[in-house]
Steps between C-alpha positions, in 0.01 A plus 500: 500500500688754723468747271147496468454468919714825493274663273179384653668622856605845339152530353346410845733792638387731266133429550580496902681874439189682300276345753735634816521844354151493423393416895785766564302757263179407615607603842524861588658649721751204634740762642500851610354788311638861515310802443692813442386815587711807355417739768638520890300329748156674666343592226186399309650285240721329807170472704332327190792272426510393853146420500542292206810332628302391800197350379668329228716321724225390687341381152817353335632341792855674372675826661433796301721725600511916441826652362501850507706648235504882458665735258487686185157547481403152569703401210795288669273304640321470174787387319618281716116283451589498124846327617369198713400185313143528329413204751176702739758476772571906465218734493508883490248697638439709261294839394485830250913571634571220175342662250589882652904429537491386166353807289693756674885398338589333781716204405345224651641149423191345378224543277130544685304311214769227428644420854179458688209275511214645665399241797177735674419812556495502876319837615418828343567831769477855537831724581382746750674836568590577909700718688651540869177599690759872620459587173223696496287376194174291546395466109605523177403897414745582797760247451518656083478841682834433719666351223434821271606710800840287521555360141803259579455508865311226635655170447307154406603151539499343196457089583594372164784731422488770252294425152301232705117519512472721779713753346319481183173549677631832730625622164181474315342664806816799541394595146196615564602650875759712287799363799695201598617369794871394580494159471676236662580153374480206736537133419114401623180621725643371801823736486320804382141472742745510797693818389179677505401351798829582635461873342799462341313596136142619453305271350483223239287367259490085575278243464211480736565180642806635617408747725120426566593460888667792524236689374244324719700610825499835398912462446487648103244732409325372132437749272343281168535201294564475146231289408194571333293361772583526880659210642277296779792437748454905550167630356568812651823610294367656201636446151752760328173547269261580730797770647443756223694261209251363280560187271842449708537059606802316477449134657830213580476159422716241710574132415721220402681460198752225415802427277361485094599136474297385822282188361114562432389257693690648818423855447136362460513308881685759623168735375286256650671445808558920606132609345380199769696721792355801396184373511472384866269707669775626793754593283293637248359706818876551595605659166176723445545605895778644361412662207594244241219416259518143335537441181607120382415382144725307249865519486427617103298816666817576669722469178212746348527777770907486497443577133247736540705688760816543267260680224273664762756679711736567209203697330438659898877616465457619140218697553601695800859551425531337855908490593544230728858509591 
């Protein structure tokens, strides 16, 4: 008799155990969430994560907090995503620095296509090329002119470090200018927008959100976007393109990617819950103010666009004999 009211009470345990971690499951978040960004605070992808981090908290009901951790490219920060339990609790905000770090030898501790779940492709964005408003160049004809006249000379903040996207893109452009600039590795937007607003370098090539203020006030002089289409946050820059370089675009994704392991059904809420953000009309306003464009979708569109940057820029690289280093 007592052995069979000690099974019945272990079974009723059990049963009582699935159903807790069930209720546990079922609710998401129940603690707080951290989103890493791999770049130093004040730039785009810090602006967007911020945003994010907001809103959701009001939504959730649970601090999301921001954790800026810069370095390497955006790799450190990167890696240390991959390292955190595959729980939704650790986010990185992610965007083409995953797939770039890894095809140029770099010896990143974790594998873009195995380490990573896509969770949503937040925003798509134009880089746009400025300089100090003392140095003399209003568009892109003069700005190729000066660097011809002073091949080495005139130094550009690069946000994402060397071999990021931003270098990639002024490289594919430098080809056909026939000159490069110096450039000058910083660990985010933020870091490198000030130096030129400082005039402590010449220019940089950033993400628009990053500086659209600055260009509004008249602070950094724009001299073209990279995109094949002007952006609406300023209609009046005009695209590298339209500046005398045909069939030139280059466009930046940014989003959120979590740990491989991450369960389905918490990637999929955590879709839900950040495409939902997005959508409200005043930060959808906010981001576009800005110069972000959204872009949402499934979490398995993001998986398909980290893939399809690995083979895309690796043919870009192949193709141009682009060093990156």
């Amino acid at each position: 008799m007592k052995r069979r009211q000690w099974l019945a009470g272990a079974a009723l345990t059990a049963v009582g155990g699935l159903w807790g971690g069930a209720v546990q499951a079922s609710v998401f978040p129940n603690k707080t969430v951290r989103i890493v960004v791999p770049v130093a605070a004040g730039g785009s992808a810090d602006k967007l994560g911020r945003t994010l981090s907001q809103k959701l908290t009001e939504r959730w009901g649970q601090s999301v907090v921001v954790e800026n951790v810069p370095g390497a490219g955006g790799s450190i920060g990167a890696a240390q995503v991959t390292k955190s339990r595959p729980d939704g609790y650790t986010l990185l905000l992610a965007g083409d620095g995953l797939a770039l770090n890894a095809l140029q030898g770099r010896r990143v501790p974790y594998d873009v296509e195995k380490d990573f779940s896509g969770v949503v492709k937040a925003v798509v964005n134009p880089q746009i090329l400025v300089v100090r408003p003392d140095l003399g160049v209003s568009n892109l004809q003069q700005y190729a002119a000066l660097l011809k006249s002073k091949p080495g000379q005139i130094t550009l903040g690069l946000p994402g470090s060397k071999g990021s996207l931003q270098h990639l893109a002024h490289e594919m452009l430098s080809q056909r200018i026939g000159a490069s600039p110096n450039y000058i590795a910083y660990p985010g937007g933020g870091p490198a927008a000030l130096d030129v607003l400082g005039g402590h370098i010449d220019g940089t090539l950033i993400t628009l959100a990053a500086v659209t203020e600055y260009v509004r006030a008249g602070k950094l002089v724009p001299i073209a976007v990279t995109t094949a289409q002007r952006s609406k946050a300023l209609p009046n820059v005009p695209t590298v393109a339209e500046s005398g370089f045909p069939g030139y675009a280059v466009e930046s994704w940014q989003g959120i990617v979590a740990p491989s392991a991450t369960p389905k059904a918490v990637v999929e809420q955590l879709n839900r819950d950040i495409v939902a953000v997005l959508q409200q009309p005043e930060i959808s306003a906010q981001l576009e103010a800005l110069g972000f464009t959204l872009a949402g979708g499934s979490a398995q569109q993001l998986d398909d666009t980290l893939r399809e940057n690995l083979t895309g820029y690796a043919k870009v690289i192949a193709e141009t004999g682009i060093q990156l280093r």
